[in-house]
PDB file of C-alpha atoms and ligand atoms in Angstrom:
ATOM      1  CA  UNK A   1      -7.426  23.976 -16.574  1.00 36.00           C
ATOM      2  CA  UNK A   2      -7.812  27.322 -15.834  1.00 39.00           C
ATOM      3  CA  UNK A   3      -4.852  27.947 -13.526  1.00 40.00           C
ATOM      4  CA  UNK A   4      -4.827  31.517 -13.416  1.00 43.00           C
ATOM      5  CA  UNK A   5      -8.337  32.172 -11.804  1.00 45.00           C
ATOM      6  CA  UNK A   6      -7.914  30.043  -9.375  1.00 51.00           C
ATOM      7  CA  UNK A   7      -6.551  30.515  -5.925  1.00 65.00           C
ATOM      8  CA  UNK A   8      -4.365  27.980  -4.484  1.00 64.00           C
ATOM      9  CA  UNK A   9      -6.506  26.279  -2.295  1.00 69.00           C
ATOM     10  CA  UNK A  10      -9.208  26.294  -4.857  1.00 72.00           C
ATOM     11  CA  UNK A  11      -6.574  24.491  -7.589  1.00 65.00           C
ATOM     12  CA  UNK A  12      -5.816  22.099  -4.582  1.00 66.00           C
ATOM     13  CA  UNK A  13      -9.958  21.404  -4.097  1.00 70.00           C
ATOM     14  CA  UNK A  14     -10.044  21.136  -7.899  1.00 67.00           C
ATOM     15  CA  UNK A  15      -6.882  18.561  -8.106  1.00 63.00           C
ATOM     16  CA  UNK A  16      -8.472  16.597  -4.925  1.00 58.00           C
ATOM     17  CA  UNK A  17     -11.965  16.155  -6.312  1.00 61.00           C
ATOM     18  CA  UNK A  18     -11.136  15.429  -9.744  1.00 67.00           C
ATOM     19  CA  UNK A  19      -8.804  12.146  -8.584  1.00 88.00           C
ATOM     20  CA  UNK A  20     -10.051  11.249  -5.079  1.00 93.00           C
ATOM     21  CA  UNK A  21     -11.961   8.487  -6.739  1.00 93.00           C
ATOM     22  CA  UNK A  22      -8.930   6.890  -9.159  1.00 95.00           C
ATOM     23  CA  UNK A  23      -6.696   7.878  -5.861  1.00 96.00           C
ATOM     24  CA  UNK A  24      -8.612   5.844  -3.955  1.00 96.00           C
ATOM     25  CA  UNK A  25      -9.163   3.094  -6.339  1.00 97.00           C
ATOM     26  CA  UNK A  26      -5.473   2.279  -7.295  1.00 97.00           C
ATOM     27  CA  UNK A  27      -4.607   2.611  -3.147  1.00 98.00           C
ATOM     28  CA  UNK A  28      -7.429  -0.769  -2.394  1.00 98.00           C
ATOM     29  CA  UNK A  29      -5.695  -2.068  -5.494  1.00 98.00           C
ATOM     30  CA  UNK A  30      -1.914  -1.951  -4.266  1.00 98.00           C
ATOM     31  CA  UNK A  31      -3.199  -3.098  -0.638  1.00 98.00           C
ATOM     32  CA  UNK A  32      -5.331  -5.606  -1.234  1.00 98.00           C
ATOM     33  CA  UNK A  33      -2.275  -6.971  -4.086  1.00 98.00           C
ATOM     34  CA  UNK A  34       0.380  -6.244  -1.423  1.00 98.00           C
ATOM     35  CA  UNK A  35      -0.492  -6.032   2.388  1.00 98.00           C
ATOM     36  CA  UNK A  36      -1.286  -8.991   4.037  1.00 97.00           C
ATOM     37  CA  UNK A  37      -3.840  -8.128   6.496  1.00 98.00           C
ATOM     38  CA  UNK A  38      -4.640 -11.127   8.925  1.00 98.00           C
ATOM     39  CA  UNK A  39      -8.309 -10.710  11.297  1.00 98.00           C
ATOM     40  CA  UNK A  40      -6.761  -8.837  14.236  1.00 98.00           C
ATOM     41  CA  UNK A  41      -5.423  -6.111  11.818  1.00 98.00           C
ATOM     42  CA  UNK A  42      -8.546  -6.238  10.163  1.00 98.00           C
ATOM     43  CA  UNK A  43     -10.061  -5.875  13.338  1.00 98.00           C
ATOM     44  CA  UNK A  44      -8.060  -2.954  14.247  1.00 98.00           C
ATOM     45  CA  UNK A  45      -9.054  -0.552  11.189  1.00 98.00           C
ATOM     46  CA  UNK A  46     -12.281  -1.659  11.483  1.00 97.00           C
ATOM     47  CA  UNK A  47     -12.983  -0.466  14.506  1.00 97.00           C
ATOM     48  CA  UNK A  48     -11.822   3.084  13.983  1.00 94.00           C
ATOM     49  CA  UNK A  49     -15.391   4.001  13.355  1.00 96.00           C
ATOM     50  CA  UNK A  50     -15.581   3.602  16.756  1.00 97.00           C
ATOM     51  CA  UNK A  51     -13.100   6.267  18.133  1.00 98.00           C
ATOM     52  CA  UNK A  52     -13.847  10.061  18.425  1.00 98.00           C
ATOM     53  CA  UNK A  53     -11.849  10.210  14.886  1.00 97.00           C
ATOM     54  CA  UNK A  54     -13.558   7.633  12.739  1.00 97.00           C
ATOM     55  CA  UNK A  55     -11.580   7.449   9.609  1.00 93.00           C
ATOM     56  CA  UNK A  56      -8.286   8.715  10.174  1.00 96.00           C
ATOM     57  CA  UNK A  57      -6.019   6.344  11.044  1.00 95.00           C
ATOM     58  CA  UNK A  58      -3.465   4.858   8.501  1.00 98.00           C
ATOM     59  CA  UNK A  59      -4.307   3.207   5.840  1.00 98.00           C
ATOM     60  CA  UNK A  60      -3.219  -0.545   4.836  1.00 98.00           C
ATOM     61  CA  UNK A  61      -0.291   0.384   2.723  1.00 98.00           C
ATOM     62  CA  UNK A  62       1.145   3.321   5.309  1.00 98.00           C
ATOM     63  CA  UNK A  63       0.725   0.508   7.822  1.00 98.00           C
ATOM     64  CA  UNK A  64       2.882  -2.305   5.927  1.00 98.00           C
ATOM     65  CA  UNK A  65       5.554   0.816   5.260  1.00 98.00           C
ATOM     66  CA  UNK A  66       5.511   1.358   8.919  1.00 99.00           C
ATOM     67  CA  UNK A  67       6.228  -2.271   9.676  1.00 99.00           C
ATOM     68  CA  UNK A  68       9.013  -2.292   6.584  1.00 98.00           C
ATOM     69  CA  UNK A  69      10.341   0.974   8.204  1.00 98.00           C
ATOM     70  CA  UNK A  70      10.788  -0.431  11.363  1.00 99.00           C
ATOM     71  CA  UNK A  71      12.018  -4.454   9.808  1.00 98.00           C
ATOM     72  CA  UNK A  72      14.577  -1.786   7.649  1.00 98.00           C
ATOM     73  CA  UNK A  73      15.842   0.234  10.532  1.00 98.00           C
ATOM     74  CA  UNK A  74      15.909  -2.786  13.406  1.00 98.00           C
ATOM     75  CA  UNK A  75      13.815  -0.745  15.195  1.00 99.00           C
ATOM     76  CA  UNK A  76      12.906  -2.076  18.722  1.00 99.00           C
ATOM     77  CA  UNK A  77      12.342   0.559  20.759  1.00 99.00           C
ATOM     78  CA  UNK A  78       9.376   2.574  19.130  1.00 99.00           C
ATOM     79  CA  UNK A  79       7.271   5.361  20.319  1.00 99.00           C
ATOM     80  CA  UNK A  80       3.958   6.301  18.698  1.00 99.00           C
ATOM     81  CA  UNK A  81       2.462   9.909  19.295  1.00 99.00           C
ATOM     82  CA  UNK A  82      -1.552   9.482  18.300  1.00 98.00           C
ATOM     83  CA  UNK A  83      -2.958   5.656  19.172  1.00 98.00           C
ATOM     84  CA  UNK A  84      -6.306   6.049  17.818  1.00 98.00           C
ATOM     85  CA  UNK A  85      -7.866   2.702  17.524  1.00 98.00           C
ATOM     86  CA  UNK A  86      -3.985   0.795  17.993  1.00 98.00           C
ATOM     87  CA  UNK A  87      -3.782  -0.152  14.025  1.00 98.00           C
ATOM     88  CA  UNK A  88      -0.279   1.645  13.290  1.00 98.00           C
ATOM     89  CA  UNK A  89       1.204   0.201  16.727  1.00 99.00           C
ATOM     90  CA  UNK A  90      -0.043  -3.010  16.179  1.00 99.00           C
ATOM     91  CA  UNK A  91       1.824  -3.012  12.328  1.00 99.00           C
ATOM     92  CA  UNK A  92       4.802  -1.565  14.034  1.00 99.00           C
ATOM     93  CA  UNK A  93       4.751  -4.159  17.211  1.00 99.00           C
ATOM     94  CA  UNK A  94       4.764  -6.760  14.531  1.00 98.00           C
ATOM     95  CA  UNK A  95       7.544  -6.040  12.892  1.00 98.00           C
ATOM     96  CA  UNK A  96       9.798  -5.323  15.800  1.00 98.00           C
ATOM     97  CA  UNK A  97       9.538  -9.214  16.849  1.00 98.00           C
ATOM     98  CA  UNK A  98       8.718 -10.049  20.302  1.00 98.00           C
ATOM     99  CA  UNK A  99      11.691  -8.098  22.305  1.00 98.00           C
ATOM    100  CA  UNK A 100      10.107  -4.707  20.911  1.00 98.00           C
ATOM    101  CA  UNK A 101       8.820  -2.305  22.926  1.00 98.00           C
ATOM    102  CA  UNK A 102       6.376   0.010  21.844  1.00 99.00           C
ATOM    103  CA  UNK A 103       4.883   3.409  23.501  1.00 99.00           C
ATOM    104  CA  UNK A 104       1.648   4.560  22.606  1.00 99.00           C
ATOM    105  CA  UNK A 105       0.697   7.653  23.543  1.00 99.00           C
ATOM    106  CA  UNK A 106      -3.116   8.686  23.643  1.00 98.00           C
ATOM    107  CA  UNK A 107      -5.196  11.674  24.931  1.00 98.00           C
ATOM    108  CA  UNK A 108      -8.508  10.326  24.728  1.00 98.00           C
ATOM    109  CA  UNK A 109     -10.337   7.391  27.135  1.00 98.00           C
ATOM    110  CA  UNK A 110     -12.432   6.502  24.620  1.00 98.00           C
ATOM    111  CA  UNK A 111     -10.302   5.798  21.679  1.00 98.00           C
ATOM    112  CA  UNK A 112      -7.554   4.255  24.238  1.00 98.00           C
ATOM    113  CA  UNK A 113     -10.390   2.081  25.456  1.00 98.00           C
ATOM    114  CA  UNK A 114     -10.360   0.674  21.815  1.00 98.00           C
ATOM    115  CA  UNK A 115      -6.847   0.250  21.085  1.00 98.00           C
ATOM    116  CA  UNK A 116      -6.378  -2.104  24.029  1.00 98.00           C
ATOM    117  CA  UNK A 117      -8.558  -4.275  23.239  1.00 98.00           C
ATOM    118  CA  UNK A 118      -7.277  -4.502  19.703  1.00 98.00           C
ATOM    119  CA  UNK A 119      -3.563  -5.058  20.807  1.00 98.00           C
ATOM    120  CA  UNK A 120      -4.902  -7.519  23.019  1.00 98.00           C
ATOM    121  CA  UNK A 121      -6.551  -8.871  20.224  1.00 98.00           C
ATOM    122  CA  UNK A 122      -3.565  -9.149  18.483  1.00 98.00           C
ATOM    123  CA  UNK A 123      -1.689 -10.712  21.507  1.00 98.00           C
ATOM    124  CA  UNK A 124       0.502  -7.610  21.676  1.00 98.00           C
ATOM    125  CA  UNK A 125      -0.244  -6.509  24.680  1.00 98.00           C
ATOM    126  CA  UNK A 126       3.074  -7.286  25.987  1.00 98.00           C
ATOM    127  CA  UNK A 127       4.961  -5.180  23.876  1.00 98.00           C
ATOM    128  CA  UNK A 128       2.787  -2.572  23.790  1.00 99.00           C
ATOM    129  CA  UNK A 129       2.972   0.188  26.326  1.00 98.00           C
ATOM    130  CA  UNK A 130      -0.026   2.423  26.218  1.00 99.00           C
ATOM    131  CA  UNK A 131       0.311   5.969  28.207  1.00 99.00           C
ATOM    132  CA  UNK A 132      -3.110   7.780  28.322  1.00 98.00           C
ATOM    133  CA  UNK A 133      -3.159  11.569  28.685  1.00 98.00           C
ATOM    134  CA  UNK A 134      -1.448  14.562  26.604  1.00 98.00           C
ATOM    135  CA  UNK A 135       1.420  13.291  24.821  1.00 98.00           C
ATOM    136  CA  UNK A 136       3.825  15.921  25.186  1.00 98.00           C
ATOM    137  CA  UNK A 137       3.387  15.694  28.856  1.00 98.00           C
ATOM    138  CA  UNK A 138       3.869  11.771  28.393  1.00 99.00           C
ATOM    139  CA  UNK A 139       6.817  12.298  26.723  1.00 99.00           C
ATOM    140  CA  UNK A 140       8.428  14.715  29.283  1.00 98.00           C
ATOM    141  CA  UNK A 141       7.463  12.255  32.171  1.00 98.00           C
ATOM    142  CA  UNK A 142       9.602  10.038  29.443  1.00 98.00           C
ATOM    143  CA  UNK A 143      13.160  12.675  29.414  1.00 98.00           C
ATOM    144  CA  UNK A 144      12.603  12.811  33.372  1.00 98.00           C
ATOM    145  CA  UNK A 145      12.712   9.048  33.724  1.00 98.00           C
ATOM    146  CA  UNK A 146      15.813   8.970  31.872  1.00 98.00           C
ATOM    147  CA  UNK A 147      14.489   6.663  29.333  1.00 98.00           C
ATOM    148  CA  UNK A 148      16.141   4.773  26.778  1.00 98.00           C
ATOM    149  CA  UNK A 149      16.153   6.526  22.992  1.00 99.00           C
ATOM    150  CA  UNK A 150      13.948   5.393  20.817  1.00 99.00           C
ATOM    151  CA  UNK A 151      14.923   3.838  17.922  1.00 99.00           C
ATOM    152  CA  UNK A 152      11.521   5.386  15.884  1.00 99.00           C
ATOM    153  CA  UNK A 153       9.219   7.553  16.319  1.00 99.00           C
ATOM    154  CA  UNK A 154       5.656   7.902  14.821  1.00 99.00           C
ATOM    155  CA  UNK A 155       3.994  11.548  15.272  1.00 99.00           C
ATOM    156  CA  UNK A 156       0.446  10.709  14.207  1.00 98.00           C
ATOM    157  CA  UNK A 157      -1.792  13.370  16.905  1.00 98.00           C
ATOM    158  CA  UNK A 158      -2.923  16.560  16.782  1.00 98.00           C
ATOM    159  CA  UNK A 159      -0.773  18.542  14.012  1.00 98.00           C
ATOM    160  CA  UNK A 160      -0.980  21.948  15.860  1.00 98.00           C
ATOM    161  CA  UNK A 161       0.914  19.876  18.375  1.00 98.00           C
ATOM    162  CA  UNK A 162       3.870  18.987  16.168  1.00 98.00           C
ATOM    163  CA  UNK A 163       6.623  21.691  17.400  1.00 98.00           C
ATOM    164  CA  UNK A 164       6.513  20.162  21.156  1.00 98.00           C
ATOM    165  CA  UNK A 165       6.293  16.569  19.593  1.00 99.00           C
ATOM    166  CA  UNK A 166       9.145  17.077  17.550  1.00 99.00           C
ATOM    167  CA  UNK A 167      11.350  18.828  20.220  1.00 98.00           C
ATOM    168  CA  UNK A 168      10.334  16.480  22.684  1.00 99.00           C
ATOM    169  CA  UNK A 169      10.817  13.292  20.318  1.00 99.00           C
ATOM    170  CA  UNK A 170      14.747  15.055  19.494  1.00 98.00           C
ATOM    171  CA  UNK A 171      15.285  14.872  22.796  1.00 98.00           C
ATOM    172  CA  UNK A 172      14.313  11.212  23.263  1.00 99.00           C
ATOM    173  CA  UNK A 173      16.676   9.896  20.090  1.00 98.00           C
ATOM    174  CA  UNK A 174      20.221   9.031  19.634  1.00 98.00           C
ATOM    175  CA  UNK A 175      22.073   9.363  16.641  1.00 98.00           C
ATOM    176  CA  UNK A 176      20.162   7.088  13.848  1.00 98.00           C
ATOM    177  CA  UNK A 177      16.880   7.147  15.229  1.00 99.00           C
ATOM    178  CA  UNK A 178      14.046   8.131  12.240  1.00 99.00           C
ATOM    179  CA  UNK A 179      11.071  10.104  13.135  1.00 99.00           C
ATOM    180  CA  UNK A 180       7.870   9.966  11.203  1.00 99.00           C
ATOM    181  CA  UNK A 181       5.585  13.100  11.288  1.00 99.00           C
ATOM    182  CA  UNK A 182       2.451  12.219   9.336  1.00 98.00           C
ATOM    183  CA  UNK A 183      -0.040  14.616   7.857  1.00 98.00           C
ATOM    184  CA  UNK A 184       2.197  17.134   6.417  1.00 98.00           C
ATOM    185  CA  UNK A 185       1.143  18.129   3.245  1.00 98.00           C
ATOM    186  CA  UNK A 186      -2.894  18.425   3.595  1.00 97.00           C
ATOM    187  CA  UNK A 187      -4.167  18.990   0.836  1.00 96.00           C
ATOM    188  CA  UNK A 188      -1.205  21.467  -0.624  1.00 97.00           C
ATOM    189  CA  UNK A 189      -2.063  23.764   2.303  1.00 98.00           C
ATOM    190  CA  UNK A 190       1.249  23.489   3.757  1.00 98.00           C
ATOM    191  CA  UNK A 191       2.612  26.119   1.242  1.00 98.00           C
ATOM    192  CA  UNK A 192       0.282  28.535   2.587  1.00 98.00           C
ATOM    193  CA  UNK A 193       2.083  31.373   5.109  1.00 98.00           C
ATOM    194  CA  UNK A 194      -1.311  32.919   5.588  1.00 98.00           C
ATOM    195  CA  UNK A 195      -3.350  30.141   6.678  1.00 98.00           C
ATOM    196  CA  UNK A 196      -4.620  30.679  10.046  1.00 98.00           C
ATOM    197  CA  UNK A 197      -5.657  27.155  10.438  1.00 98.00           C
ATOM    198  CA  UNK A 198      -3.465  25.971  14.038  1.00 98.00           C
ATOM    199  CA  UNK A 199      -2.652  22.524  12.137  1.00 98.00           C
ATOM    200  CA  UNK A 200      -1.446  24.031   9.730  1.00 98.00           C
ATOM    201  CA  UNK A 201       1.014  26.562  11.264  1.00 98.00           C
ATOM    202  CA  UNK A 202       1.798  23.803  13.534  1.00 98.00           C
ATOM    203  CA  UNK A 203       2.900  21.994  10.552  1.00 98.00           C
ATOM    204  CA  UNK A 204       4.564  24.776   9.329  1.00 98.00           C
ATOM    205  CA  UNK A 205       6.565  25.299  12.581  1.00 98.00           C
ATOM    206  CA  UNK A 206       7.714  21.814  12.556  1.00 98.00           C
ATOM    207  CA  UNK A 207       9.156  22.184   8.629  1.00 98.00           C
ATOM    208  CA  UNK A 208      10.929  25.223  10.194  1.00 98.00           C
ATOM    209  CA  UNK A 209      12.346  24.064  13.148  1.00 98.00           C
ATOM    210  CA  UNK A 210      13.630  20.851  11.076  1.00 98.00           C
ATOM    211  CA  UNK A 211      14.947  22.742   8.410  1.00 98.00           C
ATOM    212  CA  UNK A 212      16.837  25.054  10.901  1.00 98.00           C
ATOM    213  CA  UNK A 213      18.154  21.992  12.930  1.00 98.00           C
ATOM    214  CA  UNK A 214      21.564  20.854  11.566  1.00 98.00           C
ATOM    215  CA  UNK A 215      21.484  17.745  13.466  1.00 98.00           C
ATOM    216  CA  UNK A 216      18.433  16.623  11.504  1.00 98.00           C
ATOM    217  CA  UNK A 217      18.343  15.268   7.784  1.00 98.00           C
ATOM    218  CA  UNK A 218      14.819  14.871   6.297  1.00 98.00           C
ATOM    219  CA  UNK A 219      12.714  14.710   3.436  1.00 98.00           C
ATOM    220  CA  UNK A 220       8.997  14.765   2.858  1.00 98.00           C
ATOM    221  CA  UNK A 221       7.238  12.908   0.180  1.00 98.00           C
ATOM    222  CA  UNK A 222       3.757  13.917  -1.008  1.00 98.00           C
ATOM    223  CA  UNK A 223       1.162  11.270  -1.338  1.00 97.00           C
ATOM    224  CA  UNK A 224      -2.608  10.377  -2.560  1.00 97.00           C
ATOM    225  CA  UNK A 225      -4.343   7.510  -2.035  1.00 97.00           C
ATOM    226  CA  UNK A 226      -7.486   6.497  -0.356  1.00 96.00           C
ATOM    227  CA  UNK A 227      -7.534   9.685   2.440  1.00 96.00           C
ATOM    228  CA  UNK A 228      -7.006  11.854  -0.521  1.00 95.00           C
ATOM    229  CA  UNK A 229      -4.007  14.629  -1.012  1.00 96.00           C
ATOM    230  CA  UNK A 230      -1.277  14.243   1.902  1.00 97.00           C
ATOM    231  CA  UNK A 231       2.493  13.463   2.387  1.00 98.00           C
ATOM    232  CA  UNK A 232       4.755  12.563   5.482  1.00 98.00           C
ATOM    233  CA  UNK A 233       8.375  13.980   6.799  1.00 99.00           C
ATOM    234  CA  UNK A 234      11.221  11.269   7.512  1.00 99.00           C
ATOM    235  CA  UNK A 235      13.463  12.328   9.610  1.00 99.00           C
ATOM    236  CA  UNK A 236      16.941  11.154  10.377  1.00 98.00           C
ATOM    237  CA  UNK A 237      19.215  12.414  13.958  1.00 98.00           C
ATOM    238  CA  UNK A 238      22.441  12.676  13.309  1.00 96.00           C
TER     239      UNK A 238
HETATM  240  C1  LIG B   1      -6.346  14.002  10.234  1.00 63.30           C
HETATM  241  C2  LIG B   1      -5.435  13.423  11.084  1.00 63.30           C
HETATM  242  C3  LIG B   1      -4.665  12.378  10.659  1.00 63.30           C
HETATM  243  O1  LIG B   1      -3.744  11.799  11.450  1.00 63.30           O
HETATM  244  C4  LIG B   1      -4.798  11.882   9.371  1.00 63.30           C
HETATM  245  O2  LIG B   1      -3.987  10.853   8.988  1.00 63.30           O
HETATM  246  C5  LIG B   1      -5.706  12.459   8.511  1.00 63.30           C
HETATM  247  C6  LIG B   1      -6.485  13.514   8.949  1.00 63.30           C
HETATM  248  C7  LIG B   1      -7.152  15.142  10.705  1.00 63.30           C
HETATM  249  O3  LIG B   1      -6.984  15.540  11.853  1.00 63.30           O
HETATM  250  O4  LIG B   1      -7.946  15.635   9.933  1.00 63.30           O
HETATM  251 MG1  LIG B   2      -2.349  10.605  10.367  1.00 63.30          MG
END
């Protein structure tokens, strides 16, 4: 390859198209070898074409290492930041076992409209909790309440977002609770100071404001699979 003509972004393009397909090949492989997905889950995925955001909800193996995240970590108490069509909560509700409680929070009518009748579906709708409007706002109703930490948290929305949904997620933890931030890498645009793309300096904030936070540990792995070149942060309060 001819590295040194290429800009970053164009290397990244290069790297995505050339593997998307084998990328996406070996990710149906591993799910369909390893995840056991029963109707309503089925159900649930499917019917992201019928959101505003067909197409980007997690896939079948990020779903099953949700659940295993949460079976790992006891998690009961669980907030989600981005429902989309309800898959992710409905893996996560799952695995909690039926004295979880899970938070969904969603901006959008339409796609909320969807995800309740897929956790209903699933027969979750009593350990589901699904807050419509904007989720930082949801989540500051949340601090005023006093409520409960969360055990995990899932930030799934809008990545320009990701600054107040991290601050705000801090604020609803105790020590031990993990927080998920998907959507982190993007296609190696992460690395890129100069981007002017508001997801992506959001993203960039959120790296910063981790890294400069002592009473966070994380980590971020990079990943590829069926929704191409991406990665997710883990992190831990301490
Ligand atoms: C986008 C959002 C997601 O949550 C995701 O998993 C993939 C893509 C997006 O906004 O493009
Ligand atoms: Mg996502």
């Amino acid at each position: 390859m001819r590295r040194g003509s290429s800009t970053r972004a164009q290397l990244a393009d290069t790297l995505t198209c050339m593997s998307a397909e084998q990328w996406a090949e070996v990710d149906a492989y591993l799910a369909e070898k390893l995840v056991d997905e029963d109707h309503a889950l089925q159900a649930a995925r499917e019917s992201s074409g019928e959101t505003l955001f067909p197409g980007i909800d997690v896939t079948p193996n990020m779903g099953a290492f949700l659940g295993m995240l949460v079976q790992i970590t006891g998690a009961k108490r669980i907030l989600e930041i981005g429902t989309l069509a309800g898959y992710s909560a409905i893996w996560m509700a799952r695995a909690a076992g039926p004295d979880a409680h899970v938070v969904t929070c969603e901006l959008e009518q339409a796609n909320a409209d969807v995800a309740q009748e897929n956790i209903q579906r699933a027969d979750l709708a009593d350990r589901v909790q699904l807050i419509l409007g904007a989720a930082a706002d949801s989540m500051h109703a949340l601090i005023s309440q006093g409520a409960e930490p969360f055990d995990l948290v899932f930030i799934d929305a809008d990545k320009k977002s990701n600054p107040d949904y991290l601050d705000a997620a801090v604020r609803l933890s105790r020590p031990g609770t993990v927080i998920v931030i998907d959507n982190t890498v993007r296609g190696g645009e992460v690395v890129d100071a100069s981007s002017h793309d508001p997801d992506i300096i959001g993203t960039r904030r959120l790296i910063d404001m981790i890294s400069a936070n002592s009473r966070l540990t994380a980590t971020a792995l990079q990943t590829v699979g069926s929704k191409g070149w991406d990665g997710f942060t883990l992190v831990r309060v301490t």
